[in-house]
Coordinates of C-alpha atoms in Angstrom, one line a residue:
X501 CA 0.4 -0.3 0.5
X502 CA 1.7 3.4 -1.0
X503 CA 2.3 5.9 1.5
X504 CA 3.0 9.8 2.0
X505 CA 6.1 10.6 2.0
X506 CA 8.4 13.6 2.0
X507 CA 11.8 14.8 3.2
X508 CA 13.7 12.8 5.8
X509 CA 15.2 16.7 6.4
X510 CA 11.4 17.7 7.4
X511 CA 8.5 20.2 5.6
X512 CA 9.1 23.8 5.8
X513 CA 7.0 26.5 4.5
X514 CA 7.3 27.2 0.9
X515 CA 9.7 24.5 -0.1
X516 CA 10.3 22.2 -3.4
X517 CA 11.1 18.5 -3.3
X518 CA 12.2 16.6 -5.9
X519 CA 11.7 12.6 -6.0
X520 CA 13.3 10.3 -7.9
X521 CA 11.7 7.2 -9.2
X522 CA 13.9 4.6 -11.6
X523 CA 10.9 2.0 -13.5
X524 CA 12.0 -0.7 -15.4
X525 CA 9.7 -1.1 -18.5
X526 CA 9.2 -3.9 -21.2
X527 CA 6.5 -3.2 -23.5
X528 CA 3.5 -3.0 -20.6
X529 CA 0.9 -0.1 -20.7
X530 CA 2.2 2.0 -17.5
X531 CA 0.2 4.3 -15.3
X532 CA 1.0 6.5 -12.3
X533 CA -1.5 7.2 -10.1
X534 CA -0.5 10.5 -7.9
X535 CA -0.9 13.0 -5.6
X536 CA 0.9 15.5 -4.0
X537 CA 0.1 18.4 -1.1
X538 CA 0.3 21.0 -2.3
X539 CA 1.4 21.0 -6.1
X540 CA 3.0 18.5 -8.6
X541 CA 4.8 18.8 -12.0
X542 CA 5.8 15.2 -13.4
X543 CA 8.6 14.3 -15.8
X544 CA 9.7 10.8 -17.9
X545 CA 13.4 10.7 -19.2
X546 CA 13.4 14.1 -18.4
X547 CA 10.7 15.3 -20.8
X548 CA 7.3 17.1 -19.2
X549 CA 4.7 15.0 -18.8
X550 CA 2.2 16.6 -16.5
X551 CA 1.0 18.2 -13.8
X552 CA -1.7 20.5 -11.4
X553 CA -3.1 19.0 -8.3
X554 CA -6.5 18.9 -7.7
X555 CA -7.4 21.3 -5.3
X556 CA -8.6 19.5 -2.5
X557 CA -8.6 18.6 1.2
X558 CA -6.2 16.5 3.4
X559 CA -9.3 14.4 4.3
X560 CA -10.8 14.6 0.7
X561 CA -7.6 13.6 -1.2
X562 CA -7.4 13.4 -5.0
X563 CA -5.4 11.4 -7.3
X564 CA -4.4 11.6 -11.1
X565 CA -3.8 8.9 -13.0
X566 CA -1.9 9.4 -15.7
X567 CA -0.9 6.9 -18.8
X568 CA 2.7 7.1 -19.1
X569 CA 3.6 4.1 -21.5
X570 CA 3.8 6.5 -24.7
X571 CA 7.0 7.8 -22.9
X572 CA 9.3 4.9 -21.9
X573 CA 11.9 3.4 -23.6
X574 CA 12.5 -1.0 -23.0
X575 CA 14.9 -1.2 -20.5
X576 CA 15.9 1.4 -17.5
X577 CA 14.1 4.9 -17.1
X578 CA 13.3 7.8 -14.8
X579 CA 10.1 9.0 -13.3
X580 CA 10.7 12.7 -12.2
X581 CA 7.9 14.3 -9.7
X582 CA 8.9 18.1 -8.6
X583 CA 6.0 18.9 -5.6
X584 CA 6.0 22.5 -4.3
X585 CA 4.6 22.8 -0.8
X586 CA 2.9 26.0 0.0
X587 CA 3.1 25.6 4.1
X588 CA 0.3 28.5 4.5
X589 CA -3.2 28.7 2.9
X590 CA -4.0 30.7 0.2
X591 CA -7.5 31.2 -1.1
X592 CA -7.7 27.4 -2.8
X593 CA -5.3 25.8 -1.1
X594 CA -6.3 24.0 2.0
X595 CA -2.9 24.3 4.5
X596 CA -1.9 20.8 5.2
X597 CA 1.4 18.4 6.0
X598 CA 3.8 18.4 2.8
X599 CA 3.4 15.0 0.9
X600 CA 3.8 13.1 -2.6
X601 CA 2.0 9.6 -2.9
X602 CA 2.2 7.5 -6.0
X603 CA 1.4 3.8 -7.2
X604 CA 2.7 3.1 -11.0
X605 CA 0.4 -0.3 -12.7
X606 CA 2.0 -2.1 -15.9
X607 CA -0.9 -4.4 -17.6
X608 CA -3.2 -3.8 -14.2
X609 CA 0.0 -4.9 -11.7
X610 CA 0.7 -2.7 -8.8
X611 CA 4.7 -2.7 -9.5
X612 CA 6.0 0.1 -7.8
X613 CA 5.1 2.5 -5.0
X614 CA 5.8 5.4 -2.6
X615 CA 7.5 4.3 0.8
X616 CA 10.6 5.5 2.1
X617 CA 12.5 4.0 0.0
X618 CA 11.9 6.4 -2.9
X619 CA 14.8 9.2 -2.7
X620 CA 14.6 12.8 -2.0
X621 CA 15.7 15.9 -2.1
X622 CA 15.7 19.7 -1.6
X623 CA 15.2 21.7 -4.6
X624 CA 19.0 23.2 -5.5
X625 CA 17.0 25.3 -8.2
X626 CA 14.3 26.9 -6.7
X627 CA 14.8 29.3 -4.2
X628 CA 13.0 27.7 -1.2
X629 CA 11.5 29.3 1.6
X630 CA 11.2 32.9 -0.2
X631 CA 7.4 33.2 0.5
X632 CA 6.8 36.4 -1.3
X633 CA 3.0 36.4 -2.8
X634 CA 1.6 36.8 -5.4
X635 CA -1.3 38.3 -4.0
X636 CA -3.7 36.8 -0.6
X637 CA -5.6 34.9 -2.6
X638 CA -2.9 33.3 -5.1
X639 CA 0.0 32.6 -3.3
X640 CA 3.3 32.8 -3.3
X641 CA 5.5 33.5 -6.0
X642 CA 9.2 31.5 -7.4
X643 CA 12.0 31.8 -7.9
X644 CA 14.4 29.4 -10.2
X645 CA 17.7 29.5 -11.2
X646 CA 18.5 28.0 -14.3
X647 CA 22.3 28.0 -13.7
X648 CA 21.8 25.4 -10.4
X649 CA 20.1 22.9 -12.9
X650 CA 21.7 18.9 -13.1
X651 CA 20.4 16.0 -14.8
X652 CA 18.8 14.6 -11.7
X653 CA 15.3 14.1 -14.7
X654 CA 17.3 11.8 -16.3
X655 CA 20.0 10.1 -13.7
X656 CA 20.5 10.1 -10.3
X657 CA 22.5 13.2 -9.0
X658 CA 24.6 14.2 -5.1
X659 CA 21.9 14.5 -2.4
X660 CA 19.4 12.4 -3.1
X661 CA 18.6 9.9 0.0
X662 CA 15.7 7.7 1.7
X663 CA 12.3 9.5 2.6
X664 CA 10.6 9.5 5.9
X665 CA 7.0 9.3 6.0
X666 CA 4.2 12.3 6.9
X667 CA 0.9 11.8 8.4
X668 CA -2.2 13.6 8.1
X669 CA -3.4 13.4 4.7
X670 CA -6.2 10.6 3.8
X671 CA -5.7 7.3 1.2
X672 CA -6.2 9.7 -2.2
X673 CA -9.2 8.8 -4.3
X674 CA -9.6 9.5 -8.5
X675 CA -10.1 12.8 -10.1
X676 CA -14.0 13.5 -10.5
X677 CA -13.0 15.4 -13.5
X678 CA -11.0 16.0 -16.5
X679 CA -7.5 16.7 -16.7
X680 CA -6.4 20.0 -18.0
X681 CA -5.2 20.2 -21.8
X682 CA -2.2 22.3 -21.7
X683 CA -1.7 23.4 -25.8
X684 CA 0.3 25.1 -28.1
X685 CA 2.4 28.2 -27.6
X686 CA 0.4 31.6 -28.3
X687 CA 2.3 33.0 -31.4
X688 CA 3.1 36.6 -28.7
X689 CA 3.8 39.8 -30.2
X690 CA 6.5 41.8 -29.5
X691 CA 5.2 45.5 -28.3
X692 CA 8.3 47.4 -27.4
X693 CA 11.5 47.3 -25.8
X694 CA 11.3 50.9 -22.9
X695 CA 13.6 51.3 -20.2
X696 CA 15.0 47.7 -19.0
X697 CA 12.0 45.9 -20.1
X698 CA 10.4 44.3 -23.1
X699 CA 6.5 44.0 -23.4
X700 CA 4.4 41.7 -25.2
X701 CA 1.1 40.9 -26.3
X702 CA -0.9 37.2 -26.5
X703 CA -3.3 38.6 -28.7
X704 CA -6.2 38.1 -26.0
X705 CA -6.8 36.9 -22.4
X706 CA -5.1 33.5 -21.7
X707 CA -4.3 31.6 -19.2
X708 CA -1.1 28.8 -19.1
X709 CA 2.2 28.5 -18.0
X710 CA 5.3 30.6 -18.7
X711 CA 8.1 29.6 -21.4
X712 CA 10.6 31.7 -22.7
X713 CA 13.8 31.4 -24.7
X714 CA 16.5 34.0 -25.0
X715 CA 20.2 34.6 -25.5
X716 CA 21.7 36.4 -22.0
X717 CA 25.8 38.3 -22.3
X718 CA 26.2 37.1 -18.9
X719 CA 24.4 35.3 -15.5
X720 CA 21.5 37.8 -14.5
X721 CA 18.1 38.0 -12.3
X722 CA 15.2 38.1 -14.7
X723 CA 11.8 39.0 -13.5
X724 CA 9.0 37.9 -15.3
X725 CA 5.6 40.1 -14.9
X726 CA 1.7 39.7 -16.2
X727 CA -0.9 41.7 -16.6
X728 CA -4.2 42.5 -18.0
X729 CA -3.6 46.6 -18.2
X730 CA -1.2 48.6 -19.4
X731 CA -2.7 51.8 -19.5
X732 CA 0.3 53.0 -17.2
X733 CA 2.5 52.4 -20.1
X734 CA 4.0 48.8 -18.8
X735 CA 2.6 45.9 -17.3
X736 CA 0.5 47.1 -14.1
X737 CA 2.6 44.4 -11.9
X738 CA 2.7 46.0 -8.7
X739 CA -0.8 46.9 -7.3
X740 CA -1.1 47.5 -3.2
X741 CA 0.0 44.1 -1.6
X742 CA 0.1 42.2 -5.4
X743 CA 3.0 41.7 -6.9
X744 CA 2.3 39.7 -11.0
X745 CA 5.9 38.6 -10.7
X746 CA 7.8 35.6 -10.9
X747 CA 12.0 35.7 -10.9
X748 CA 14.1 33.6 -13.0
X749 CA 18.5 33.7 -12.9
X750 CA 20.1 32.4 -16.4
X751 CA 23.4 32.0 -16.9
X752 CA 24.9 33.4 -20.0
X753 CA 24.3 31.8 -22.8
X754 CA 20.6 30.5 -24.8
X755 CA 18.0 29.6 -21.6
X756 CA 15.1 27.7 -22.4
X757 CA 12.9 28.1 -19.6
X758 CA 9.3 26.3 -19.2
X759 CA 7.4 26.0 -16.0
X760 CA 4.2 24.3 -14.9
X761 CA 3.5 25.2 -11.0
X762 CA 2.0 28.6 -11.4
X763 CA -0.7 29.7 -14.2
X764 CA -0.6 33.1 -15.3
X765 CA -4.0 35.1 -16.1
X766 CA -2.6 37.6 -18.7
X767 CA -3.0 39.7 -21.8
X768 CA 0.2 41.1 -21.4
X769 CA 3.8 39.7 -20.4
X770 CA 6.8 42.1 -19.6
X771 CA 10.7 40.7 -18.9
X772 CA 12.6 42.7 -17.1
X773 CA 16.4 42.1 -17.4
X774 CA 19.6 44.1 -15.7
X775 CA 21.7 43.7 -18.7
X776 CA 19.3 43.6 -22.3
X777 CA 19.2 40.2 -24.1
X778 CA 17.9 38.8 -27.1
X779 CA 14.3 37.0 -26.9
X780 CA 13.6 34.3 -29.2
X781 CA 9.8 33.7 -27.9
X782 CA 8.3 34.9 -24.5
X783 CA 5.0 33.6 -24.5
X784 CA 2.9 30.9 -22.2
X785 CA 1.4 27.4 -22.9
X786 CA -2.1 27.5 -22.5
X787 CA -4.1 25.6 -20.2
X788 CA -7.6 24.8 -20.4
X789 CA -10.3 22.7 -19.6
X790 CA -11.9 19.9 -22.3
X791 CA -15.2 21.2 -22.7
X792 CA -16.7 21.5 -26.5
X793 CA -18.6 24.7 -27.2
X794 CA -22.2 24.1 -28.2
X795 CA -23.1 26.0 -31.7
X796 CA -25.5 28.5 -31.0
X797 CA -26.8 31.2 -33.0
X798 CA -29.4 34.4 -32.3
X799 CA -29.5 35.7 -35.3
X800 CA -28.1 38.6 -34.3
X801 CA -24.0 39.8 -34.9
X802 CA -23.4 41.9 -32.1
X803 CA -25.6 38.6 -29.8
X804 CA -23.2 36.4 -31.3
X805 CA -20.4 38.1 -30.8
X806 CA -21.2 38.9 -27.1
X807 CA -22.3 35.1 -26.5
X808 CA -19.2 33.9 -27.8
X809 CA -16.8 35.9 -25.6
X810 CA -18.8 35.0 -22.4
X811 CA -18.2 31.6 -23.2
X812 CA -14.8 32.4 -23.6
X813 CA -14.6 33.5 -20.3
X814 CA -16.3 30.5 -18.8
X815 CA -13.7 28.6 -20.7
X816 CA -10.8 31.4 -18.8
X817 CA -12.4 30.5 -15.0
X818 CA -12.3 27.1 -15.3
X819 CA -9.3 25.1 -14.0
X820 CA -9.3 22.1 -11.5
X821 CA -12.0 24.4 -10.0
X822 CA -14.3 27.0 -11.0
X823 CA -12.3 30.5 -10.5
X824 CA -14.0 34.1 -9.6
X825 CA -10.5 35.4 -12.1
X826 CA -7.9 34.0 -13.6
X827 CA -5.2 37.1 -13.4
X828 CA -6.0 38.2 -9.4
X829 CA -7.2 35.6 -7.4
X830 CA -7.9 31.8 -9.3
X831 CA -10.3 31.4 -6.2
X832 CA -13.6 29.1 -6.1
X833 CA -16.6 31.5 -4.1
X834 CA -19.8 30.3 -4.0
X835 CA -21.9 32.8 -5.5
X836 CA -19.7 33.3 -8.5
X837 CA -19.6 29.9 -9.1
X838 CA -23.3 29.8 -9.2
X839 CA -23.4 32.0 -12.1
X840 CA -21.1 30.0 -14.1
X841 CA -22.7 26.9 -13.1
X842 CA -25.5 28.1 -14.6
X843 CA -24.0 29.3 -17.5
X844 CA -22.3 26.2 -17.9
X845 CA -24.9 23.9 -18.6
X846 CA -25.4 25.7 -21.5
X847 CA -22.7 26.6 -23.4
X848 CA -21.0 23.1 -22.9
X849 CA -23.7 21.0 -21.9
X850 CA -21.3 19.2 -19.7
X851 CA -22.5 18.7 -15.6
X852 CA -19.0 16.7 -14.5
X853 CA -17.2 19.6 -13.5
X854 CA -20.0 21.5 -11.8
X855 CA -20.7 18.2 -9.9
X856 CA -17.2 18.6 -8.8
X857 CA -17.3 21.4 -7.6
X858 CA -20.6 21.1 -5.4
X859 CA -18.8 18.2 -4.4
X860 CA -15.8 20.0 -3.0
X861 CA -18.3 22.8 -1.5
X862 CA -19.9 20.2 0.5
X863 CA -16.7 19.0 1.9
X864 CA -16.1 22.4 3.6
X865 CA -15.8 22.0 7.4
X866 CA -16.1 25.3 8.5
X867 CA -17.2 24.6 12.2
X868 CA -20.2 27.4 12.7
X869 CA -21.8 25.3 9.8
X870 CA -21.4 28.3 7.2
X871 CA -19.2 27.7 4.1
X872 CA -15.5 29.3 4.1
X873 CA -15.1 32.6 2.0
X874 CA -13.7 30.1 -0.8
X875 CA -12.6 26.3 -1.1
X876 CA -11.2 24.5 -0.3
X877 CA -9.8 27.2 2.7
X878 CA -8.8 26.2 6.1
X879 CA -9.9 29.4 7.8
X880 CA -6.3 30.9 9.2
X881 CA -6.3 33.6 7.2
X882 CA -7.3 36.4 9.3
X883 CA -7.7 39.1 8.9
X884 CA -9.4 38.3 6.3
X885 CA -13.1 37.9 6.6
X886 CA -13.4 33.8 6.7
X887 CA -17.5 33.4 5.8
X888 CA -19.7 36.0 3.4
X889 CA -22.9 34.2 4.7
X890 CA -25.2 35.1 1.6
X891 CA -23.1 32.7 -0.4
X892 CA -23.4 30.1 1.6
X893 CA -27.1 30.2 0.9
X894 CA -26.3 30.6 -2.9
X895 CA -24.8 27.3 -2.4
X896 CA -28.3 25.8 -1.7
X897 CA -29.4 27.7 -4.6
X898 CA -26.7 25.9 -6.9
X899 CA -27.5 22.5 -5.5
X900 CA -31.0 22.6 -6.4
X901 CA -30.2 24.1 -9.8
X902 CA -28.4 20.8 -10.6
X903 CA -30.5 18.4 -9.7
X904 CA -33.1 20.2 -12.1
X905 CA -30.8 20.2 -14.4
X906 CA -29.4 16.7 -14.3
X907 CA -32.0 14.7 -11.4
X908 CA -28.8 13.4 -10.0
X909 CA -29.6 11.9 -6.7
X910 CA -26.6 11.2 -5.4
X911 CA -24.8 15.0 -5.8
X912 CA -28.2 15.6 -3.7
X913 CA -27.4 13.0 -1.0
X914 CA -23.5 13.7 -0.6
X915 CA -23.6 17.4 -0.5
X916 CA -26.9 16.8 1.9
X917 CA -25.3 17.1 5.1
X918 CA -23.6 20.7 4.5
X919 CA -27.3 22.3 3.4
X920 CA -28.1 20.8 6.6
X921 CA -25.4 22.8 8.5
X922 CA -26.0 25.8 6.5
X923 CA -29.5 25.8 7.0
X924 CA -29.3 25.0 10.6
X925 CA -26.8 28.4 11.4
X926 CA -29.3 30.3 9.7
X927 CA -32.2 28.9 12.2
X928 CA -30.2 28.8 15.5
X929 CA -29.8 32.4 14.7
X930 CA -33.6 34.0 14.4
X931 CA -34.8 36.2 16.2
X932 CA -37.9 38.6 16.1
X933 CA -38.8 36.5 13.1
X934 CA -36.1 37.6 11.4
X935 CA -32.9 36.2 10.1
X936 CA -29.7 39.0 11.6
X937 CA -26.5 40.0 10.2
X938 CA -23.6 37.3 11.0
X939 CA -21.0 38.7 13.6
X940 CA -18.1 40.4 12.0
X941 CA -15.7 39.4 15.1
X942 CA -16.9 35.6 14.2
X943 CA -14.9 35.9 10.8
X944 CA -17.9 37.0 8.7
X945 CA -18.2 39.6 6.3
X946 CA -21.9 40.8 5.4
X947 CA -21.6 41.5 1.6
X948 CA -24.3 41.0 -0.9
X949 CA -23.4 43.3 -3.4
X950 CA -20.3 45.9 -4.7
X951 CA -22.2 49.0 -3.9
X952 CA -21.3 50.6 -1.0
X953 CA -24.3 50.5 0.7
X954 CA -24.3 46.1 0.3
X955 CA -20.7 45.7 0.7
X956 CA -20.7 44.8 3.7
X957 CA -18.3 47.9 4.7
X958 CA -21.1 50.1 6.4
X959 CA -20.6 51.6 9.5
X960 CA -23.5 53.6 10.9
X961 CA -25.7 50.5 10.9
X962 CA -27.6 50.4 14.1
X963 CA -30.0 47.4 13.1
X964 CA -28.9 43.9 12.9
X965 CA -31.7 43.0 10.3
X966 CA -30.4 43.1 6.0
X967 CA -33.3 42.7 3.6
X968 CA -31.3 40.8 1.0
X969 CA -29.9 38.3 3.8
X970 CA -33.6 37.7 4.9
X971 CA -35.0 37.4 1.2
X972 CA -32.1 35.3 0.3
X973 CA -32.5 32.8 3.6
X974 CA -36.0 32.8 2.2
X975 CA -35.3 31.6 -1.3
X976 CA -32.7 28.9 0.6
X977 CA -35.3 27.7 2.6
X978 CA -37.8 26.8 -0.8
X979 CA -35.0 25.2 -2.2
X980 CA -34.0 23.1 0.5
X981 CA -37.9 22.0 1.1
X982 CA -37.6 20.6 -2.7
X983 CA -34.0 18.6 -1.8
X984 CA -35.1 17.2 0.7
X985 CA -39.1 16.2 -1.1
X986 CA -36.3 14.7 -3.5
X987 CA -34.6 12.9 -0.9
X988 CA -37.6 11.7 0.6
X989 CA -36.8 13.5 4.0
X990 CA -39.2 15.1 6.2
X991 CA -38.9 18.6 6.6
X992 CA -41.3 21.6 7.3
X993 CA -39.2 24.7 5.9
X994 CA -42.3 26.2 3.8
X995 CA -43.8 27.2 7.0
X996 CA -40.5 28.9 8.5
X997 CA -40.4 30.5 4.5
X998 CA -44.0 31.4 4.7
X999 CA -43.7 33.7 8.2
X1000 CA -40.0 35.0 7.2
X1001 CA -41.7 36.3 3.7
X1002 CA -44.4 38.2 5.7
X1003 CA -42.3 39.2 8.3
X1004 CA -40.1 40.8 5.8
X1005 CA -42.9 42.9 3.8
X1006 CA -44.0 43.6 7.2
X1007 CA -40.5 45.1 8.3
X1008 CA -38.7 46.9 5.1
X1009 CA -41.2 47.2 2.7
X1010 CA -42.2 51.3 2.1
X1011 CA -45.8 51.5 0.8
X1012 CA -44.9 55.6 0.1
X1013 CA -42.2 54.1 -1.7
X1014 CA -43.1 51.2 -3.0
X1015 CA -40.3 49.9 -2.2
X1016 CA -37.9 47.1 0.3
X1017 CA -35.1 49.7 2.2
X1018 CA -32.3 47.6 2.0
X1019 CA -32.3 47.1 5.9
X1020 CA -34.0 48.5 9.2
X1021 CA -33.3 51.8 9.9
X1022 CA -32.0 53.0 6.8
X1023 CA -33.4 55.1 4.2
X1024 CA -31.4 53.2 1.1
X1025 CA -32.8 51.8 -1.6
X1026 CA -31.3 49.1 -4.4
X1027 CA -32.1 46.8 -7.0
X1028 CA -30.6 44.2 -5.5
X1029 CA -33.1 44.1 -2.3
X1030 CA -36.0 44.6 -4.4
X1031 CA -35.1 42.0 -7.0
X1032 CA -35.0 39.3 -4.1
X1033 CA -38.7 40.3 -2.0
X1034 CA -39.8 39.2 -5.8
X1035 CA -37.5 36.1 -6.3
X1036 CA -38.4 34.9 -2.4
X1037 CA -41.6 35.5 -2.6
X1038 CA -42.3 38.4 0.1
X1039 CA -43.6 40.6 -2.8
X1040 CA -46.2 39.4 -5.2
X1041 CA -48.7 40.6 -7.0
X1042 CA -49.7 43.9 -7.7
X1043 CA -46.8 44.7 -5.4
X1044 CA -44.0 43.1 -7.0
X1045 CA -45.2 44.4 -10.5
X1046 CA -45.3 47.9 -9.5
X1047 CA -41.7 46.8 -8.4
X1048 CA -40.3 45.3 -11.6
X1049 CA -41.6 48.4 -13.6
X1050 CA -39.0 50.6 -11.2
X1051 CA -36.4 48.1 -12.2
X1052 CA -36.9 48.0 -15.5
X1053 CA -37.7 52.1 -15.6
X1054 CA -35.7 55.6 -14.8
X1055 CA -35.2 55.3 -11.2
X1056 CA -33.0 56.8 -8.5
X1057 CA -32.0 53.3 -6.5
X1058 CA -29.0 51.6 -6.8
X1059 CA -28.1 49.5 -9.7
X1060 CA -27.1 46.9 -9.5
X1061 CA -23.2 45.4 -10.6
X1062 CA -22.5 42.8 -12.9
X1063 CA -22.2 40.5 -10.3
X1064 CA -25.4 40.5 -9.0
X1065 CA -27.7 41.9 -12.5
X1066 CA -28.4 38.4 -12.6
X1067 CA -30.9 38.6 -10.0
X1068 CA -32.6 41.6 -11.4
X1069 CA -33.0 39.8 -14.5
X1070 CA -34.2 37.1 -12.8
X1071 CA -37.3 38.8 -10.8
X1072 CA -38.5 40.5 -13.9
X1073 CA -38.7 37.3 -15.6
X1074 CA -40.7 35.9 -12.9
X1075 CA -42.8 38.8 -12.8
X1076 CA -43.8 38.6 -16.3
X1077 CA -41.0 37.4 -19.4
X1078 CA -42.4 38.9 -22.7
X1079 CA -43.1 42.0 -21.0
X1080 CA -39.4 42.6 -19.9
X1081 CA -37.9 40.2 -22.6
X1082 CA -36.6 43.2 -24.9
X1083 CA -35.6 45.2 -22.0
X1084 CA -33.0 42.6 -20.7
X1085 CA -31.8 42.2 -24.1
X1086 CA -31.3 45.4 -24.5
X1087 CA -29.4 46.3 -21.9
X1088 CA -26.8 43.4 -22.5
X1089 CA -26.4 45.0 -25.6
X1090 CA -25.7 48.1 -24.1
X1091 CA -23.1 46.5 -21.0
X1092 CA -21.6 44.1 -22.8
X1093 CA -21.5 45.7 -26.4
X1094 CA -19.3 48.8 -24.5
X1095 CA -16.6 46.1 -23.8
X1096 CA -16.6 44.5 -27.1
X1097 CA -16.3 47.8 -28.3
X1098 CA -13.2 48.9 -26.3
X1099 CA -11.3 45.7 -27.3
X1100 CA -12.5 42.9 -24.5
X1101 CA -11.6 39.2 -25.2
X1102 CA -13.3 38.1 -22.1
X1103 CA -15.7 39.9 -20.0
X1104 CA -15.1 42.3 -17.3
X1105 CA -15.4 42.2 -13.3
X1106 CA -17.1 46.0 -13.7
X1107 CA -18.8 48.0 -16.0
X1108 CA -15.9 50.3 -15.4
X1109 CA -13.6 47.2 -16.4
X1110 CA -9.9 48.0 -15.2
X1111 CA -10.4 51.5 -13.3
X1112 CA -12.1 49.9 -10.5
X1113 CA -11.1 48.2 -7.0
X1114 CA -7.7 50.4 -7.0
X1115 CA -6.9 49.9 -10.8
X1116 CA -7.3 45.9 -9.7
X1117 CA -10.4 44.8 -11.1
X1118 CA -10.0 42.4 -13.4
X1119 CA -10.8 42.3 -17.5
X1120 CA -12.0 38.7 -17.4
X1121 CA -14.6 37.7 -14.6
X1122 CA -16.5 34.3 -14.5
X1123 CA -20.1 36.1 -13.1
X1124 CA -19.7 38.2 -16.5
X1125 CA -20.6 35.4 -18.8
X1126 CA -24.4 35.4 -17.7
X1127 CA -25.3 36.8 -21.3
X1128 CA -25.1 33.1 -21.8
X1129 CA -28.2 32.0 -19.9
X1130 CA -30.1 34.8 -20.7
X1131 CA -30.1 34.4 -24.0
X1132 CA -31.2 31.0 -23.9
X1133 CA -33.5 31.6 -21.3
X1134 CA -34.9 34.7 -23.3
X1135 CA -35.5 31.4 -26.1
X1136 CA -33.4 32.3 -28.4
X1137 CA -32.0 30.0 -31.7
X1138 CA -29.6 27.2 -31.4
X1139 CA -28.3 25.8 -34.5

């Protein structure tokens, strides 16, 4: 039985280990099953074969099964595994213990497995313990020194010794989704040289692994910058605490460098040097999840183009799990993921990827029952808030919608314990017939929307009761009841929902304005709050019709941002789909047509583009792919 192993000298934060695995081959079909904490890159006889550990938990660990037959030669071979142990959490990594696990099968028979006899050493090419973050969400950067390379990937070199066993990681199970495709290198275009930097354009937003070939007159350290913006005249590589750069030391002469540990989400690459170099190529190998875009035709050139770019935005935000934005964060948030999943059903007709993501959410182990802010996430990254309660409620909707699309009861059964914990975390807090806000001191961020009044940053709140949270809880209760019915579980969430809706209407509805206020004691009104009031059933009949007229008309209430405009559209469709169809389509035309007019190759995080969030707004964000869903919902034509 394979064992989890690591370096005999022990584990340390931000460290790279090398594992040397000799293998005899005589023509048999050969497969390696491999898992690592935190990430791995696999070589056979010095040639790159695979990479990318599925993001998981130490108690829900995943392995990749890789057929390496075509990479082997008769006789003796060398399998080399590089493992990068982060040792500290980020927004898609659950901090655990360092480790490598593998099994090698030939013609179905286990012939080699990880144990103490596997030879290993600390990497000599990476700067171990550097601990420089790219961003709080992505985690560490690396510094790789090509001048310290030896031939360890093809022959045994000095410094290797027997490994040690490591604990705290479960026996892995098969990867629930396909492995990523690594595509041919992009033909990047040189733009200009300025001071000590050379700037390249990938032609469109890409997500992939860096590769370069250059000639240097001397040994020197280079910096590779990447980003989506060059409005400042160069790649915007440093933004507040973020530093979008990797370091590479090269020697005199020709250097070829490719690295598969860190995916870069970018439109532009920039190489900074100490002494001028001659670059043969500087680009990326795109890394994409293998999906097939289904044919689509709206019968309108602009809308077809919007659909195409929206679908590509989805692809750019799908790797080992859904990602909010591939440049700045690469993190899986529940609300963002909900938008991506419902679009993906129509764009790709594929359900394996969403199922795996929902299963991963279901493994979240937060003590209070809510979901952590992202998944996987350990919850020890203070002072960053560690939960967004409203996003936990969106997770119930995600599971509900998955069943409507697939009829797959097994996923409902697997996630049901987590769904129950989320509902219980809310019902246990009910007071005066309403759900009060969650305490910030417990790590909660009472966020609903990227607008000032609903972003959870207000300091003048005198009441603990907010309308969006109660509306979302009402929606979740209705969907939880449906899930219980499908599973044959006894429940009476509808009575709680009906009482809550009545209380929402009594507490938050302003009859004079004909609108729901954002929170008790405030006088702010927003599209999101009022859309949710319709969707949860607190506003019905004539009340809902008047709110819908306001939402679709000229008004002074706070507009939805791109992240939440889907709820406004859903509310209008709920009230009268035919009446508001043209309004919704025209709104999409205006919003997304503007981005296309400004050369967008993927859709932005906000309508304002790169200037928001302190000039850190992404130009590729998963939640902005929503036109895919609405074009289908509003009865577009398909080929």
